Coordinates of C-alpha atoms and ligand atoms in Angstrom, one line a residue:
M1 CA 263.3 258.2 99.0
K2 CA 266.1 258.6 96.3
F3 CA 266.1 257.2 92.8
L4 CA 269.0 256.2 91.1
I5 CA 269.0 257.4 87.3
S6 CA 269.7 254.7 85.0
F7 CA 271.5 257.3 82.7
I8 CA 274.6 257.2 84.3
L9 CA 274.8 253.1 83.6
F10 CA 275.4 254.3 80.1
F11 CA 278.8 256.3 81.5
S12 CA 282.1 254.2 82.2
F13 CA 283.4 256.8 84.6
S14 CA 287.1 257.1 85.4
F15 CA 288.9 259.4 87.4
G16 CA 288.8 263.1 86.7
A17 CA 285.9 262.4 84.1
Y18 CA 283.0 264.7 84.4
V19 CA 279.4 265.6 83.1
Q20 CA 278.5 268.8 81.7
Q21 CA 274.6 269.9 81.2
D22 CA 273.7 272.0 78.7
V23 CA 271.0 273.8 76.8
W24 CA 270.9 273.2 72.8
W25 CA 271.1 276.7 71.2
K26 CA 268.7 277.8 68.6
G27 CA 270.6 277.5 65.2
E28 CA 272.9 275.0 66.4
T29 CA 273.1 271.7 64.4
L30 CA 274.7 268.4 64.9
L31 CA 277.4 269.3 62.9
T32 CA 278.3 272.6 64.4
F33 CA 278.2 270.9 67.8
F34 CA 280.5 268.0 66.2
E35 CA 283.2 270.8 65.2
K36 CA 283.0 272.5 68.2
H37 CA 284.2 269.2 69.7
N38 CA 286.4 267.7 67.2
I39 CA 284.3 265.0 66.6
P40 CA 284.8 263.8 62.4
Q41 CA 281.7 264.9 60.5
K42 CA 281.8 261.5 58.6
V43 CA 280.0 260.2 62.2
Y44 CA 276.7 262.1 60.8
F45 CA 277.5 261.8 57.0
D46 CA 277.8 258.1 57.1
L47 CA 274.4 257.6 58.8
P48 CA 271.6 256.1 57.2
R49 CA 269.0 258.5 55.8
T50 CA 266.3 257.6 58.7
D51 CA 269.1 258.4 61.3
K52 CA 269.8 261.7 59.5
E53 CA 266.0 262.8 59.7
L54 CA 266.2 262.0 63.5
C55 CA 269.2 264.4 64.0
S56 CA 267.1 267.0 62.6
E57 CA 264.7 266.6 65.5
I58 CA 267.1 268.0 68.2
Y59 CA 264.8 271.2 69.3
A60 CA 266.4 274.4 70.8
G61 CA 266.2 274.8 74.5
V62 CA 266.5 270.9 75.2
E63 CA 268.9 270.1 78.2
F64 CA 271.4 267.5 77.0
Q65 CA 274.6 265.6 79.0
T66 CA 277.9 265.6 77.6
M67 CA 280.8 263.8 79.5
F68 CA 284.7 264.8 79.2
D69 CA 287.5 263.0 80.2
D70 CA 289.9 264.7 82.5
D71 CA 291.9 266.2 79.6
G72 CA 288.7 268.0 78.9
V73 CA 288.1 266.0 75.6
I74 CA 284.7 264.8 74.9
V75 CA 283.8 260.9 75.6
Q76 CA 280.2 260.7 75.2
T77 CA 276.9 262.9 74.7
L78 CA 273.2 262.2 75.0
I79 CA 270.7 264.5 73.4
P80 CA 267.2 264.2 73.6
I81 CA 265.2 264.4 70.1
S82 CA 261.8 263.5 71.4
E83 CA 260.1 262.6 74.9
Q84 CA 261.2 258.8 74.4
M85 CA 264.2 258.7 72.5
Q86 CA 267.9 260.5 72.5
I87 CA 270.9 260.7 70.3
H88 CA 274.2 258.8 71.9
V89 CA 277.4 259.6 70.4
Y90 CA 280.1 257.7 71.9
K91 CA 283.6 256.3 71.4
D92 CA 283.6 252.6 70.7
D93 CA 286.0 249.9 71.7
T94 CA 288.5 251.0 69.0
G95 CA 288.4 254.8 69.8
Q96 CA 286.0 255.8 66.7
F97 CA 283.0 257.6 67.6
V98 CA 279.8 256.2 66.9
L99 CA 276.2 257.5 66.8
D100 CA 273.1 255.7 67.8
I101 CA 269.5 256.1 68.8
I102 CA 268.6 254.8 72.0
P103 CA 265.6 255.0 74.5
I104 CA 265.3 257.8 77.1
S105 CA 265.0 256.5 80.7
F106 CA 262.7 258.7 83.1
Q107 CA 259.7 257.9 85.7
E108 CA 256.3 258.6 84.9
F109 CA 253.5 259.4 87.5
E110 CA 249.8 259.2 87.3
Q111 CA 248.7 262.3 89.7
N112 CA 245.2 263.0 90.7
I113 CA 244.9 266.6 92.2
Q114 CA 242.0 268.7 93.4
V115 CA 242.6 272.5 93.7
S116 CA 240.3 274.8 95.4
I117 CA 240.2 278.1 93.3
Q118 CA 241.2 281.2 95.3
N119 CA 242.7 283.5 92.8
S120 CA 242.7 281.8 89.3
P121 CA 243.3 278.5 87.9
Y122 CA 246.2 279.0 86.6
Q123 CA 247.7 280.1 89.8
D124 CA 246.0 277.8 91.8
I125 CA 247.1 275.0 89.8
M126 CA 250.7 276.2 89.6
K127 CA 250.8 276.4 93.4
A128 CA 249.6 273.4 93.9
T129 CA 251.9 271.7 91.8
N130 CA 254.6 274.1 90.7
N131 CA 254.0 272.7 87.0
Q132 CA 253.8 275.5 84.5
A133 CA 253.3 273.1 81.2
L134 CA 250.1 271.5 83.6
A135 CA 248.8 274.9 84.0
N136 CA 248.9 276.0 80.4
E137 CA 247.3 272.6 79.1
F138 CA 244.6 272.7 81.6
M139 CA 243.6 276.3 80.6
L140 CA 244.1 275.2 76.6
A141 CA 241.9 272.3 77.2
F142 CA 238.9 274.1 78.6
K143 CA 239.1 277.3 76.5
N144 CA 236.3 276.4 73.9
S145 CA 234.0 275.3 76.8
V146 CA 234.6 277.0 80.4
D147 CA 234.4 281.0 80.9
F148 CA 236.8 281.3 83.6
R149 CA 235.6 284.8 84.3
R150 CA 232.8 283.0 85.7
L151 CA 234.5 281.0 88.3
Q152 CA 234.1 281.7 92.0
K153 CA 236.0 281.3 95.2
N154 CA 236.3 277.8 96.2
D155 CA 234.9 276.5 92.9
I156 CA 236.9 273.1 92.6
V157 CA 239.2 271.9 89.9
S158 CA 240.0 268.2 89.6
I159 CA 243.0 266.9 87.2
K160 CA 243.9 263.5 86.4
F161 CA 247.3 263.8 84.2
K162 CA 250.8 262.1 83.6
Q163 CA 254.1 263.4 84.0
K164 CA 257.6 262.3 83.3
I165 CA 260.3 263.4 85.5
R166 CA 263.9 263.2 84.6
H167 CA 267.1 264.3 86.5
G168 CA 265.0 265.7 89.5
K169 CA 263.0 267.9 87.0
Y170 CA 259.4 267.8 85.1
F171 CA 260.3 266.2 81.7
G172 CA 258.3 266.5 78.6
S173 CA 254.8 267.8 78.4
P174 CA 252.2 266.5 81.0
E175 CA 249.2 264.7 79.7
I176 CA 245.7 265.4 81.0
L177 CA 243.6 262.2 81.0
A178 CA 240.5 264.0 82.7
A179 CA 239.6 267.0 84.1
S180 CA 236.8 268.8 85.8
V181 CA 235.7 272.5 87.0
K182 CA 233.1 272.2 89.6
M183 CA 231.1 275.4 89.4
K184 CA 228.0 276.2 91.6
R185 CA 225.3 275.1 89.1
K186 CA 227.4 272.8 86.9
T187 CA 230.4 270.7 86.8
Y188 CA 232.3 270.9 83.1
Y189 CA 234.3 267.9 82.2
I190 CA 236.9 267.3 79.5
F191 CA 238.3 263.4 78.5
Q192 CA 241.2 262.7 76.6
N193 CA 240.3 260.1 73.8
P194 CA 242.9 256.9 74.0
D195 CA 242.5 256.6 70.4
D196 CA 243.1 260.1 69.0
K197 CA 244.6 261.9 72.3
R198 CA 241.9 264.8 71.5
Y199 CA 239.6 266.3 74.3
Y200 CA 235.9 265.4 74.3
D201 CA 233.1 266.1 76.7
L202 CA 230.9 263.7 78.2
N203 CA 228.7 262.9 75.6
G204 CA 231.5 262.6 72.9
N205 CA 231.4 265.7 71.3
S206 CA 235.0 267.3 70.3
L207 CA 236.3 270.2 72.2
T208 CA 238.7 271.5 69.8
S209 CA 237.7 273.0 66.4
F210 CA 241.2 272.0 65.2
L211 CA 241.1 269.9 62.0
L212 CA 243.9 268.9 60.0
K213 CA 243.7 268.0 56.4
T214 CA 246.0 266.0 53.9
P215 CA 248.2 268.3 52.7
L216 CA 248.6 266.7 49.3
T217 CA 247.2 264.5 46.9
Y218 CA 249.8 261.6 47.1
T219 CA 250.5 258.2 45.6
R220 CA 250.9 256.0 48.7
I221 CA 252.0 256.1 52.3
S222 CA 255.7 254.9 52.1
S223 CA 256.4 255.0 55.6
K224 CA 253.7 255.7 59.0
F225 CA 254.9 256.9 62.2
T226 CA 256.4 254.9 65.0
Y227 CA 257.7 256.4 68.3
K228 CA 259.9 253.6 69.5
R229 CA 260.5 250.8 66.8
F230 CA 263.1 248.2 67.4
H231 CA 264.5 247.0 64.4
P232 CA 265.0 243.2 64.8
I233 CA 267.7 242.7 62.1
L234 CA 269.6 246.2 62.7
K235 CA 269.1 245.6 66.6
R236 CA 268.7 249.6 66.8
Y237 CA 265.8 251.7 67.2
R238 CA 264.4 253.1 64.5
P239 CA 261.6 255.7 65.3
H240 CA 260.2 257.7 62.7
L241 CA 258.3 260.9 63.8
G242 CA 256.0 261.6 60.9
V243 CA 254.3 260.3 58.1
D244 CA 255.9 260.0 54.6
F245 CA 253.5 260.5 51.5
A246 CA 255.0 259.3 48.5
A247 CA 254.3 261.6 45.2
P248 CA 256.0 262.9 42.2
T249 CA 258.3 265.8 42.2
G250 CA 256.8 269.0 41.9
R251 CA 253.4 267.9 43.3
K252 CA 252.1 270.9 45.1
I253 CA 251.6 270.9 48.9
Y254 CA 249.1 272.8 51.1
A255 CA 249.1 274.0 54.6
A256 CA 247.3 271.3 56.6
A257 CA 245.6 273.9 58.9
D258 CA 245.6 277.6 59.5
G259 CA 248.6 278.9 61.1
R260 CA 251.7 280.9 60.9
V261 CA 255.0 280.1 59.3
I262 CA 257.9 280.0 61.9
H263 CA 260.4 278.0 59.6
K264 CA 261.6 278.2 55.9
G265 CA 264.9 276.5 55.1
N266 CA 267.1 273.7 55.4
K267 CA 266.8 271.5 58.5
G268 CA 269.8 269.3 58.1
G269 CA 268.4 265.7 57.2
Y270 CA 264.9 267.1 56.2
G271 CA 266.5 269.1 53.4
K272 CA 264.1 272.2 52.5
T273 CA 261.7 272.4 55.3
I274 CA 258.7 274.4 56.3
I275 CA 257.1 274.5 59.8
I276 CA 253.9 276.0 60.6
R277 CA 252.7 276.9 64.2
H278 CA 248.8 276.5 64.7
S279 CA 246.5 277.1 67.6
D280 CA 246.2 274.5 70.6
G281 CA 250.0 274.2 70.8
L282 CA 250.1 272.6 67.3
R283 CA 252.8 272.7 64.8
T284 CA 253.1 271.0 61.3
L285 CA 256.5 270.1 59.6
Y286 CA 256.9 269.7 55.9
A287 CA 260.4 268.3 54.6
H288 CA 262.5 267.1 51.6
L289 CA 260.8 270.2 49.4
S290 CA 262.2 270.3 46.0
R291 CA 260.9 274.3 46.0
Y292 CA 258.7 276.7 48.1
N293 CA 255.9 279.1 47.5
T294 CA 258.2 282.2 47.0
A295 CA 255.3 284.3 48.4
I296 CA 255.6 282.6 51.7
K297 CA 258.0 284.0 54.1
V298 CA 258.8 283.2 58.1
G299 CA 256.0 285.1 59.9
S300 CA 253.3 284.7 56.9
W301 CA 249.9 283.9 58.0
V302 CA 248.5 280.8 55.9
K303 CA 245.0 279.7 55.7
Q304 CA 244.4 275.7 56.0
G305 CA 244.7 274.8 51.9
R306 CA 247.2 277.6 50.9
Y307 CA 249.8 276.3 48.8
I308 CA 253.2 276.6 50.3
G309 CA 255.6 274.4 48.6
R310 CA 256.4 271.3 46.1
V311 CA 257.2 267.7 46.7
G312 CA 261.1 267.1 46.2
S313 CA 263.9 264.8 47.8
T314 CA 266.1 267.4 49.3
G315 CA 267.9 266.3 52.1
R316 CA 269.1 262.8 50.9
S317 CA 265.8 261.3 51.3
T318 CA 265.5 258.3 48.8
G319 CA 262.6 258.8 46.2
P320 CA 260.5 261.9 46.2
H321 CA 258.2 262.4 49.1
L322 CA 256.7 264.5 51.9
H323 CA 257.4 263.8 55.3
F324 CA 254.9 265.1 57.2
G325 CA 255.3 265.9 60.9
L326 CA 252.5 266.9 63.4
Y327 CA 253.5 268.4 67.2
K328 CA 251.6 268.9 70.2
N329 CA 253.7 271.2 72.5
G330 CA 256.7 269.9 70.8
K331 CA 256.0 266.2 71.2
A332 CA 255.8 264.3 68.1
I333 CA 252.2 262.7 67.5
D334 CA 250.8 260.8 64.7
P335 CA 249.5 262.8 62.0
L336 CA 247.2 260.3 60.3
K337 CA 244.9 260.1 63.7
M338 CA 244.3 263.7 63.8
I339 CA 243.6 263.7 59.7
S340 CA 241.2 260.6 60.3
V341 CA 239.2 262.6 62.6
T342 CA 236.7 264.6 60.2
K343 CA 233.7 264.7 62.5
T344 CA 233.3 266.7 65.7
K345 CA 231.5 263.9 67.5
L346 CA 232.2 260.5 68.0
E347 CA 230.1 257.6 67.0
G348 CA 229.8 254.1 66.8
E349 CA 232.0 251.8 67.9
K350 CA 234.7 254.7 68.7
R351 CA 231.9 256.4 70.8
K352 CA 231.2 253.1 73.0
D353 CA 234.9 252.8 73.5
F354 CA 235.6 256.5 74.7
M355 CA 232.1 256.1 76.7
K356 CA 233.8 253.5 78.7
V357 CA 237.0 255.4 79.5
A358 CA 235.1 258.6 80.3
T359 CA 232.5 256.7 82.6
T360 CA 235.5 255.5 84.6
L361 CA 237.3 258.8 84.6
K362 CA 234.1 260.9 85.6
D363 CA 233.9 258.6 88.7
Q364 CA 237.3 259.4 89.9
L365 CA 237.0 263.3 89.2
D366 CA 233.6 263.3 91.4
N367 CA 235.1 261.5 94.0
G368 CA 238.5 263.5 93.9
E369 CA 239.1 263.1 97.7
K370 CA 238.8 259.1 97.6
Y371 CA 241.3 259.1 94.5
A372 CA 243.5 262.1 95.3
T373 CA 247.5 261.3 95.2
A374 CA 250.3 262.7 97.3
P375 CA 251.9 265.9 95.3
I376 CA 255.2 265.1 93.7
R377 CA 258.1 266.8 95.5
L378 CA 260.9 267.1 92.9
E379 CA 263.4 267.4 95.8
D380 CA 262.9 263.8 96.6
F381 CA 264.5 263.1 93.3
E382 CA 268.0 262.5 92.9
T383 CA 269.5 265.1 90.5
S384 CA 273.2 264.5 90.6
Y385 CA 275.1 262.6 88.1
Q386 CA 277.7 260.7 90.5
I387 CA 277.1 257.5 91.6
Ligands
LIG1 ZN1 260.1 260.6 57.0

């Protein structure tokens, strides 16, 4: 079975036009891209502040498509900024270039797989699914609870996960909903809590030691996290991939968790920005700073609570505030959800809700044969952009 990709619907094909697939290289910005293709810089500079921030979310290594006319002149381009949204630059009816943020179309599949261990869980999951990101996420999810050296041949790994597919390839990061490792004497489980997206064991104990602290003393939250908000008046999508903490200029900002500084410098609409890489595939981003702690360099290891910079409004933000972003495996997630988790054990209503979900999922893992899905064959999916 072949699936049509709705991506092509955005393109009006004309004779001789062609689509080129490229990878966004490290160091390229929307402005350097515009310059290369003779798109006027004002298309970027006339954007509202929130759209400028979103343009800074383009990540190095992302695949994007550009359509050229028969003279090799750019007509349209689509560049993902998250797993949900993409930048669309195109010529409108009057021949002027316009930038818009639109949803990405993809297909998402829920899979239940069972793998009998022959070599190592990593290798065997790779062999069964050809999905490296899934194998990585599985190892990460169990790293604090299972000693994989104790696994024996024919032990069983069961995973229930969601995976996006786009243009005939895996797209974005797989989401493990539940998984188990069945060893001779004991079965180990992990369950993703829908409320905070963290992994817990059967009793609602957190399996990650990672805790995030609020990075400053703030006045109020001026803008919350939204993945795909549609603005009813503007009739446009305006996602906000972080939390804005309003605070006076100069207020100190602290590292939200231990980690290594991987970016310190200007980042388009985010202005002066610091990015820290933590354990468990997590990163935090601190934007619109007025100044940095000069003792902190790219490559520095910082402890949680270390002073890293001061609140400002660089990058054309409206008033002084900290835009605080949190990413797991490159995917933006709501920082407030992670900050609110201050305990390592779920209690009360939260535990009740979790236990309901976990009980259903445990049954599916325990009866893996019954719930097993046919493996995804990427070759069954359409990869071409031609209609
Ligand atoms: Zn913001």
